[in-house]
mmCIF file of C-alpha atoms in Angstrom:
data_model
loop_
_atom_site.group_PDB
_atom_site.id
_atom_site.type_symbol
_atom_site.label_atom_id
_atom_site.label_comp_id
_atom_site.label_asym_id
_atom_site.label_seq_id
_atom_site.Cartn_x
_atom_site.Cartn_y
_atom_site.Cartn_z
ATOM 1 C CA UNK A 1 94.463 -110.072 14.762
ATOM 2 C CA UNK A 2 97.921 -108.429 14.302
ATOM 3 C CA UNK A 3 98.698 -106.646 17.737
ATOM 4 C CA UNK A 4 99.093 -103.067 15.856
ATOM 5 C CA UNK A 5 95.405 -103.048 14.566
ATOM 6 C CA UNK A 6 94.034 -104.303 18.219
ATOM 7 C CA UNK A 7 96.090 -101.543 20.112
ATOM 8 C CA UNK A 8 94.375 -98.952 17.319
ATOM 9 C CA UNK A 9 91.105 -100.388 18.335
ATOM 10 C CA UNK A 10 92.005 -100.277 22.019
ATOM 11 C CA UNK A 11 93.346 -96.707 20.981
ATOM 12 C CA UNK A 12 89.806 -95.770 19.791
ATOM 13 C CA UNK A 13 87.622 -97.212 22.656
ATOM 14 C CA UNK A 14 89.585 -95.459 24.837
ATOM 15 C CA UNK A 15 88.609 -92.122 23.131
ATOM 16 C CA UNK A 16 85.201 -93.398 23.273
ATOM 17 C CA UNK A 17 85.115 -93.061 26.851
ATOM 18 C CA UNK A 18 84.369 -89.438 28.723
ATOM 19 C CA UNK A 19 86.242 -88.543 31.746
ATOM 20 C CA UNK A 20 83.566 -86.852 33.848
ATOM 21 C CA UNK A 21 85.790 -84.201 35.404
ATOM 22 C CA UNK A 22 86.620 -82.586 32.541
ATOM 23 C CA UNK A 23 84.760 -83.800 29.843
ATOM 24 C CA UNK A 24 87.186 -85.024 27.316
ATOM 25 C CA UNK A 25 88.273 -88.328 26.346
ATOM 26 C CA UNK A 26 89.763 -90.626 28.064
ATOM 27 C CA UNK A 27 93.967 -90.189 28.065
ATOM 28 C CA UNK A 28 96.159 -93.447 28.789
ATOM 29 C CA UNK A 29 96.689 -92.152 31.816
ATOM 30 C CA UNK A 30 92.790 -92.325 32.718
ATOM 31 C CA UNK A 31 92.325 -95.945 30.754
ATOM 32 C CA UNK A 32 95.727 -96.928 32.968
ATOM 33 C CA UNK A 33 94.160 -95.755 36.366
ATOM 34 C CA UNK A 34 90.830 -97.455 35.465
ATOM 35 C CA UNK A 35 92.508 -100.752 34.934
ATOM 36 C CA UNK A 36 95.201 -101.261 37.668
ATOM 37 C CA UNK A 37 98.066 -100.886 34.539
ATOM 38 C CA UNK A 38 101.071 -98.316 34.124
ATOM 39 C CA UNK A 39 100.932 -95.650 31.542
ATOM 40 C CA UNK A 40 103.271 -97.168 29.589
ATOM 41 C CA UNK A 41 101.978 -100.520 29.689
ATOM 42 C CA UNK A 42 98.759 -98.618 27.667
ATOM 43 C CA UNK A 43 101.143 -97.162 25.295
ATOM 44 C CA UNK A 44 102.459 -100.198 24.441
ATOM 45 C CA UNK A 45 99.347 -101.463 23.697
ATOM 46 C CA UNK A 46 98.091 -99.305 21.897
ATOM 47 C CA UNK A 47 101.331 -98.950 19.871
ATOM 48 C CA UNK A 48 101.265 -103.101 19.244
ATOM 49 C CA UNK A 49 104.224 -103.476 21.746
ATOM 50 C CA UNK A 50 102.856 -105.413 23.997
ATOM 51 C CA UNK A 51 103.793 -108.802 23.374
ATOM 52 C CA UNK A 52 101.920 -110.436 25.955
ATOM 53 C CA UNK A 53 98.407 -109.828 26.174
ATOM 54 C CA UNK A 54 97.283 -111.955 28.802
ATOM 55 C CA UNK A 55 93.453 -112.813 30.477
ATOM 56 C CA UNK A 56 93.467 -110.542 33.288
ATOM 57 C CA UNK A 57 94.889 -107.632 31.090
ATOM 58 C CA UNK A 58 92.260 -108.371 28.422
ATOM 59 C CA UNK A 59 89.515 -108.946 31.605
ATOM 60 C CA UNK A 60 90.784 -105.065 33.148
ATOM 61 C CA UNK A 61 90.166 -103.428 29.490
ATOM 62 C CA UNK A 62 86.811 -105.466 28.793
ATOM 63 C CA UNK A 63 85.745 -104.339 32.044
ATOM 64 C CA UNK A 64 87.037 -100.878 31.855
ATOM 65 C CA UNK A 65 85.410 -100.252 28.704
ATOM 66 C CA UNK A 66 82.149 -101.517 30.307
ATOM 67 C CA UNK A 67 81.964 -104.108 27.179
ATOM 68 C CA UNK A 68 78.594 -106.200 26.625
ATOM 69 C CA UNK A 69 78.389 -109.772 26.574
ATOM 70 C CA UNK A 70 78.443 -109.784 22.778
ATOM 71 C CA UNK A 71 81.180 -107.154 22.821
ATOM 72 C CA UNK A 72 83.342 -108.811 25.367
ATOM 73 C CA UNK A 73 83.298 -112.124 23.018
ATOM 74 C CA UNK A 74 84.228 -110.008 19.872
ATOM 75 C CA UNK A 75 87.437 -108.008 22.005
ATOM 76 C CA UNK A 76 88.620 -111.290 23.279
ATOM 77 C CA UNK A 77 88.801 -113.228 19.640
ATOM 78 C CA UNK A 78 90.361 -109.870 18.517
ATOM 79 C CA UNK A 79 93.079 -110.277 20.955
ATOM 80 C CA UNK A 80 94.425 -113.790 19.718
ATOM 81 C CA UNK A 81 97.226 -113.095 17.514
ATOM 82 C CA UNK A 82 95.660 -115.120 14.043
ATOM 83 C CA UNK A 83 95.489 -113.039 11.175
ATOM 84 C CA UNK A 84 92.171 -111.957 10.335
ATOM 85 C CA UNK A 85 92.698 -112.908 6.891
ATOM 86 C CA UNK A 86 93.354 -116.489 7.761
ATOM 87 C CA UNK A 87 89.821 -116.863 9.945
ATOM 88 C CA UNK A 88 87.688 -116.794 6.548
ATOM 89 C CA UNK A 89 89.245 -120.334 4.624
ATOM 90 C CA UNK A 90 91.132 -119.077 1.713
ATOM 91 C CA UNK A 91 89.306 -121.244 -0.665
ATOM 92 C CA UNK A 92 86.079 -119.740 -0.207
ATOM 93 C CA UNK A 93 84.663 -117.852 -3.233
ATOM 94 C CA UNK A 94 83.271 -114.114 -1.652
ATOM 95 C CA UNK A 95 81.400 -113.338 -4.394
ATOM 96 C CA UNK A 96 79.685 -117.384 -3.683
ATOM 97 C CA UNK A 97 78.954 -116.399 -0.118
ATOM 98 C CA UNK A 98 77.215 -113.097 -1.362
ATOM 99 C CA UNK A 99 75.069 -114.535 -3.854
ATOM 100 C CA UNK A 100 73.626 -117.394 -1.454
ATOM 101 C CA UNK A 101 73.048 -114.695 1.074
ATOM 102 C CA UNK A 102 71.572 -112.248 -1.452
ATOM 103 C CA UNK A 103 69.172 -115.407 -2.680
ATOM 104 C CA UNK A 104 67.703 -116.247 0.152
ATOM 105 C CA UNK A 105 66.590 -112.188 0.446
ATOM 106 C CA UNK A 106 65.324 -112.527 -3.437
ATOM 107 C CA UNK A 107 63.160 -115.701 -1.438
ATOM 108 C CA UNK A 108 62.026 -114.907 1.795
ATOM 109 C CA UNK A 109 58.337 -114.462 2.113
ATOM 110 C CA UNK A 110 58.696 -111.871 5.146
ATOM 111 C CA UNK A 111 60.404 -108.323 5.121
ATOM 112 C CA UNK A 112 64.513 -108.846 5.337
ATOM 113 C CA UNK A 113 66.921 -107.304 4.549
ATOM 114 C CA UNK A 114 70.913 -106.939 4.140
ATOM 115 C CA UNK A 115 73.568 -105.467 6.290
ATOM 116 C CA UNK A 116 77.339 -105.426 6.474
ATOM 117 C CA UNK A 117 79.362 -104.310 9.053
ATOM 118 C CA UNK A 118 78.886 -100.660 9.253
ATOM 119 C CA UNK A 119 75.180 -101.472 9.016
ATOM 120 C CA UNK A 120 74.814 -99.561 5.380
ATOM 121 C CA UNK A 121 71.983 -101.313 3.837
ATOM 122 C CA UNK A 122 73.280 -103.163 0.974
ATOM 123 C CA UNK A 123 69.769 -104.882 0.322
ATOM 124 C CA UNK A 124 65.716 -104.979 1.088
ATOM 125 C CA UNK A 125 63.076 -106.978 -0.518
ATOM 126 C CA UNK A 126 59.768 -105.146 -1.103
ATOM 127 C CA UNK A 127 58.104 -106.288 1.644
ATOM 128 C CA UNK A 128 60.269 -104.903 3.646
ATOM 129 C CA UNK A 129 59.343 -101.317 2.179
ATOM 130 C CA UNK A 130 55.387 -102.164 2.192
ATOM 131 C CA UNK A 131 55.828 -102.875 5.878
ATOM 132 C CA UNK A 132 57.603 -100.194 6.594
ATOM 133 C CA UNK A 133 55.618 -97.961 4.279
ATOM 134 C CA UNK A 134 58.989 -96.310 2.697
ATOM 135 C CA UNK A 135 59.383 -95.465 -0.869
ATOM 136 C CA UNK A 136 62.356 -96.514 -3.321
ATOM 137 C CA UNK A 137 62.795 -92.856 -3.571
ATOM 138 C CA UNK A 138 63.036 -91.761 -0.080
ATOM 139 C CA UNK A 139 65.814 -94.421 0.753
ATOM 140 C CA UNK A 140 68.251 -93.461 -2.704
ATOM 141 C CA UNK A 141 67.704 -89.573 -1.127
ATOM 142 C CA UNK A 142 70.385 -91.222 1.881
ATOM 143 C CA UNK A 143 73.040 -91.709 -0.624
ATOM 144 C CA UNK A 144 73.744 -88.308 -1.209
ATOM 145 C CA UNK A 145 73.942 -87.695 2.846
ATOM 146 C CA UNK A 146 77.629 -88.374 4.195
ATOM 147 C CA UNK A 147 76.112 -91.619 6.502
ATOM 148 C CA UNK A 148 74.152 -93.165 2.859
ATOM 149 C CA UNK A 149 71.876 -95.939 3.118
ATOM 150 C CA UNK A 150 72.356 -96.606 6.790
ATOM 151 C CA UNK A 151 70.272 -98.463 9.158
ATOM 152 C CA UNK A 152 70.566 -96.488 12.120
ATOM 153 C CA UNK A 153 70.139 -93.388 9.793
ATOM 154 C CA UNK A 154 66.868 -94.753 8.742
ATOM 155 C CA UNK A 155 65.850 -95.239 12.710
ATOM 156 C CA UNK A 156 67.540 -92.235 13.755
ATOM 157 C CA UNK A 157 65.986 -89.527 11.169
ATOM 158 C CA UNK A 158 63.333 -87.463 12.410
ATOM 159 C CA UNK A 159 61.632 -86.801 9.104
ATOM 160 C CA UNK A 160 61.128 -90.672 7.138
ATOM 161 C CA UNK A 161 58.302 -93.174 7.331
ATOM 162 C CA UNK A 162 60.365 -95.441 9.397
ATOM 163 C CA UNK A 163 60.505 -93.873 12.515
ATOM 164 C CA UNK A 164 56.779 -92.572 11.860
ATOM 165 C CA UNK A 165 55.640 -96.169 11.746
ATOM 166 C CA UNK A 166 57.118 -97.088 14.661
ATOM 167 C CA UNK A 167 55.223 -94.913 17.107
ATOM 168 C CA UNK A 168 55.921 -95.996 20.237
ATOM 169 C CA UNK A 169 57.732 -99.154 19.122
ATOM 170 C CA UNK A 170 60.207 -96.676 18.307
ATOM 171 C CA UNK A 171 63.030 -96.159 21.325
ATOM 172 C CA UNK A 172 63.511 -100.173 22.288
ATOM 173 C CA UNK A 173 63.972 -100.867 17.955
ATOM 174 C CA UNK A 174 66.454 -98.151 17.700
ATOM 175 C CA UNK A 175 68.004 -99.108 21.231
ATOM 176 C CA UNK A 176 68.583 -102.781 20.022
ATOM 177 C CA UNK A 177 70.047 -101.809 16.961
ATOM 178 C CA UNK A 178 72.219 -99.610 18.288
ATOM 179 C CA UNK A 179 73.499 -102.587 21.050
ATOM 180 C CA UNK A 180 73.831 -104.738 17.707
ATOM 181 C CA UNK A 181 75.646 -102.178 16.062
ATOM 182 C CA UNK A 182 78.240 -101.494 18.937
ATOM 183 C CA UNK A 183 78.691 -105.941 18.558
ATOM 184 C CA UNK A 184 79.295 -105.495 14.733
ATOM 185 C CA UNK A 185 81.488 -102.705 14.056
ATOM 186 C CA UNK A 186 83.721 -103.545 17.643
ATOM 187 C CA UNK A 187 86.321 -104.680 15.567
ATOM 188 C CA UNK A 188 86.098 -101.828 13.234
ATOM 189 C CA UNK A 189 86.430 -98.627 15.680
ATOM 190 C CA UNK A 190 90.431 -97.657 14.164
ATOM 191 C CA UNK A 191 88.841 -97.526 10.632
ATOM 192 C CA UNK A 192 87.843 -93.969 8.624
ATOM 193 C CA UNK A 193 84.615 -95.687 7.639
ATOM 194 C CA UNK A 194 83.109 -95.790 11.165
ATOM 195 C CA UNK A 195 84.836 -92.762 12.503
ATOM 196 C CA UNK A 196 82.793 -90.968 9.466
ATOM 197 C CA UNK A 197 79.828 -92.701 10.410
ATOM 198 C CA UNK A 198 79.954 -92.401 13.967
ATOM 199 C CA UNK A 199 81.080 -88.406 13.892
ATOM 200 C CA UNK A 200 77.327 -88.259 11.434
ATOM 201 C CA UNK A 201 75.683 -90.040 13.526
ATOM 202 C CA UNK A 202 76.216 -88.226 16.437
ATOM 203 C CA UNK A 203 74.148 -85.172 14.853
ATOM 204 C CA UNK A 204 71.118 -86.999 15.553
ATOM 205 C CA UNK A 205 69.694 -85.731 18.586
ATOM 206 C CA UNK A 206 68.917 -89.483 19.891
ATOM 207 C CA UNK A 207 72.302 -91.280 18.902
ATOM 208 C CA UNK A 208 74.225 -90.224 21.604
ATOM 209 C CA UNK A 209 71.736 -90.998 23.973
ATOM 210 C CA UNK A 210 70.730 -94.592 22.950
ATOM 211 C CA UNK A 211 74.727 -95.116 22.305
ATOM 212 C CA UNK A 212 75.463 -94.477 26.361
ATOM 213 C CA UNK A 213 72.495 -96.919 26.799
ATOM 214 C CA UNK A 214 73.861 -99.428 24.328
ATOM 215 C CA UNK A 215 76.644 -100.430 27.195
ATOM 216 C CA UNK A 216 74.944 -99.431 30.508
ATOM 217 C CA UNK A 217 73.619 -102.731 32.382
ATOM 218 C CA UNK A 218 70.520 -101.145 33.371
ATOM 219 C CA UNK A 219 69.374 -100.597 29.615
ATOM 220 C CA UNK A 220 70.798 -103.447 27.896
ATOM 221 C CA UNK A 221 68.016 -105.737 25.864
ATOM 222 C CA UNK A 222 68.983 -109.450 24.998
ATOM 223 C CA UNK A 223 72.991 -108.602 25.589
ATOM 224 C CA UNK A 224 73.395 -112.166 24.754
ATOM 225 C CA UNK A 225 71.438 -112.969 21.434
ATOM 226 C CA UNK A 226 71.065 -111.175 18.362
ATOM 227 C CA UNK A 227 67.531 -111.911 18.114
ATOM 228 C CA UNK A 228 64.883 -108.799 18.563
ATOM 229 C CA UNK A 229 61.476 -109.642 19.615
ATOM 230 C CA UNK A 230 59.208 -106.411 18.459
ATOM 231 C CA UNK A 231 55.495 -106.207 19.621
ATOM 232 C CA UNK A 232 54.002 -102.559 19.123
ATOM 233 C CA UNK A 233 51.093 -101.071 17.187
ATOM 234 C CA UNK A 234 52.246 -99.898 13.749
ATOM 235 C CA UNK A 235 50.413 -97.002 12.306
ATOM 236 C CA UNK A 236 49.576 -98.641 9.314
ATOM 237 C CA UNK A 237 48.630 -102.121 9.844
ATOM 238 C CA UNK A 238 47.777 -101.772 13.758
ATOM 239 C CA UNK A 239 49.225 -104.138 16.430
ATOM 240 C CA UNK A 240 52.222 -106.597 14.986
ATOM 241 C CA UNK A 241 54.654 -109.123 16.966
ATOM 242 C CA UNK A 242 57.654 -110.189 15.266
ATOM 243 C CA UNK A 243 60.874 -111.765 16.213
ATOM 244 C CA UNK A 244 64.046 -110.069 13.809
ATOM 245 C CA UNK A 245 66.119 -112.946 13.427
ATOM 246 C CA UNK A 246 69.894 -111.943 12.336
ATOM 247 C CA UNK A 247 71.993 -114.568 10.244
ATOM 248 C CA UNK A 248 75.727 -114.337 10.195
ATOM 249 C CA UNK A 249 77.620 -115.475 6.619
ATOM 250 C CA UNK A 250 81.648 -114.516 6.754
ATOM 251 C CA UNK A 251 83.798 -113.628 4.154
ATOM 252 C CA UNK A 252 87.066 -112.065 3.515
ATOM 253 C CA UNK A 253 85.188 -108.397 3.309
ATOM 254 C CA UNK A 254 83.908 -108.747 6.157
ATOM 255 C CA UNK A 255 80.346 -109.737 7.853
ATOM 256 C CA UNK A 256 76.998 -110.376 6.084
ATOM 257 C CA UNK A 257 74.042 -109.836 8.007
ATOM 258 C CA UNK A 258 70.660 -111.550 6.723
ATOM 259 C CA UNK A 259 68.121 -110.013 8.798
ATOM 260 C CA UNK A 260 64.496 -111.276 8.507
ATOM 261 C CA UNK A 261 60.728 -110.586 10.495
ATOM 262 C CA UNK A 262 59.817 -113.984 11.702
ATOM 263 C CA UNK A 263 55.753 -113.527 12.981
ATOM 264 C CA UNK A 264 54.907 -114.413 16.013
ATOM 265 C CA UNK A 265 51.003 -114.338 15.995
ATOM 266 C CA UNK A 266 48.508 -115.360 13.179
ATOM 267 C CA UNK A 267 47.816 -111.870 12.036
ATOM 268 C CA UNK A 268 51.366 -110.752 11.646
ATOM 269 C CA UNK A 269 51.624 -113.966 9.953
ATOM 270 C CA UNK A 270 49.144 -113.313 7.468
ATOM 271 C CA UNK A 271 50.267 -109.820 7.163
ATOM 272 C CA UNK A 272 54.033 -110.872 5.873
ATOM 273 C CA UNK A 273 52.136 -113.271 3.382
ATOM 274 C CA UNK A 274 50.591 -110.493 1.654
ATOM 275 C CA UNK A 275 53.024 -108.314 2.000
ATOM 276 C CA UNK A 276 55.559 -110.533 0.132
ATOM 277 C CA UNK A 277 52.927 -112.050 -2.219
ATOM 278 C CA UNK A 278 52.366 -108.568 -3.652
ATOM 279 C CA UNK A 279 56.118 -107.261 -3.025
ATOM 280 C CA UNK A 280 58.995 -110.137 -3.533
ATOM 281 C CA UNK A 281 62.553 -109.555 -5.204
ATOM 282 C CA UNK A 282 65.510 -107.810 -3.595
ATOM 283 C CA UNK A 283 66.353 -104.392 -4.187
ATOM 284 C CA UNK A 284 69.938 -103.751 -4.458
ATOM 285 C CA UNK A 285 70.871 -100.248 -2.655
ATOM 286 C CA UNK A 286 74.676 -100.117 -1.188
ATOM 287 C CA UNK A 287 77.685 -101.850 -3.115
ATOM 288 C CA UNK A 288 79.419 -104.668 -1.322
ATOM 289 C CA UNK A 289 81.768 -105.177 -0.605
ATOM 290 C CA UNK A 290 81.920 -101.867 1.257
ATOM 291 C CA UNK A 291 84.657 -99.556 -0.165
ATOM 292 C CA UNK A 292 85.514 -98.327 3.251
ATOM 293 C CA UNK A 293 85.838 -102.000 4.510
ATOM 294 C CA UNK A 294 87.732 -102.970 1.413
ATOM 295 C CA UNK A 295 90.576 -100.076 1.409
ATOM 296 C CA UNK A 296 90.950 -101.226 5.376
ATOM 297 C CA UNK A 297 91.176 -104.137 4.883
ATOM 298 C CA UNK A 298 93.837 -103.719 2.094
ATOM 299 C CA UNK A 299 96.043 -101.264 3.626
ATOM 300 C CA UNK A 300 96.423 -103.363 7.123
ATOM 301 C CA UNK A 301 97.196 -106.607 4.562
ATOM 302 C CA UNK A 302 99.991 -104.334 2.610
#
């Protein structure tokens, strides 16, 4: 990644964190007192002046920024100085990648669905919705909200099925999601896209909470793997236990995110089987790729 776009992101994790004295963001001055560095060291950082970006400066901000596992691995790839146009091979057909992806949702005889990045849902098969006991027309009534179809939306809402169904299953869903969702758009924090999405999100009462949570050691669930186990009693079909398995296919726009319910007793088991027997094909729901990824991505290639 080009130094200017990692010192934005730098730029923008750094604004992420509160000083508790006064209550505003972080300045350079706090990030440089945090991490042993001058002021102007920061700057140049942040600016893409910084030539050098070496382990134990890269350790100090990982550290500083209280980074996860999965989040320290994402800041420390972003720091190499390879193009992130030249990590996808240049001969590989996008639109290829998307419809192998998008297949294997048409297929799968579980609930799955589609993510990119930003986690805007760009994809569900019906079983999914059965499950989940939402309707086609209470997910299109997100895309005239500013956040859309979104994922965390969905969890975060107080008013849709989703959260309903849940019950108490609820908090450690949305928490995990919210941990995955910190991983995913890490490289993403300098972009209009996910400052939109994250200034929406924060209107929900419980974002801000589970997004402290999402870093804090105490909290953190499977910091390591991007599998979810979920065992709770669902208020339609009583007690389930599934494991959400997430599949990662790159292309030049960015992440693809396969996620699908892999059962994990009998009854669950035979629960999915129905549920897909009466409810397959893929519903299409966001466009990819995502325009806000896409003009990014253009203007930092320009």
């Amino acid at each position: 990644m080009e130094h200017e776009t990692f010192g934005r992101i730098v730029a923008a994790l750094r604004k992420e964190q509160i000083n508790l004295s006064n209550g505003h963001s972080w300045s350079q001055q706090d990030l440089a007192d945090e991490t042993g560095l001058t002021q102007r060291i920061v700057s140049k950082i942040e600016r893409g002046r910084q030539a050098r970006l070496d382990g134990g400066i890269l350790r100090e901000l990982a550290r500083a920024f209280n980074l996860t596992s999965l989040e320290r691995r994402e800041f420390f790839a972003m720091a190499s100085e390879v193009a992130d146009s030249e990590i996808v091979r240049t001969d590989l057909c996008n639109e290829e990648v998307f419809a192998q992806v998008w297949a294997l949702l048409d297929d799968l005889c579980a609930p799955a669905f589609l993510l990119d990045p930003f986690a805007d849902v760009v994809g569900v098969n019906r079983a999914l919705l059965a499950f989940h006991n939402i309707s086609i027309a209470e997910l299109q009534s997100f895309k005239t909200t500013a956040v859309g179809i979104n994922n965390l939306a969905l969890l975060l809402a107080s008013d849709t099925p989703l959260r309903r169904v849940l019950g108490h299953g609820w908090r450690p869903i949305a928490l995990a999601n919210v941990q995955q969702w910190r991983v995913a758009t890490l490289r993403y924090r300098h972009t209009p896209r996910f400052q939109q999405l994250f200034a929406s999100l924060s209107t929900y009462p419980d974002f801000r909470m589970l997004w402290a949570a999402g870093s804090d050691s105490e909290h953190v669930i499977e910091d390591c793997s991007r599998l979810r186990r979920c065992i709770y009693n669902h208020s339609v079909h009583g007690a389930v236990a599934y494991t959400v398995f997430t599949n990662v296919s790159l292309s030049a726009f960015g992440e693809i995110y396969l996620c699908s319910f892999v059962p994990q007793d009998l009854a669950t088991a035979v629960l999915f089987q129905e549920l897909a027997g009466e409810n397959n094909h893929a519903l299409p729901l966001t466009p990819w790729p995502n325009p806000g990824l896409a003009s990014s991505l253009n203007e930092h290639s320009q």
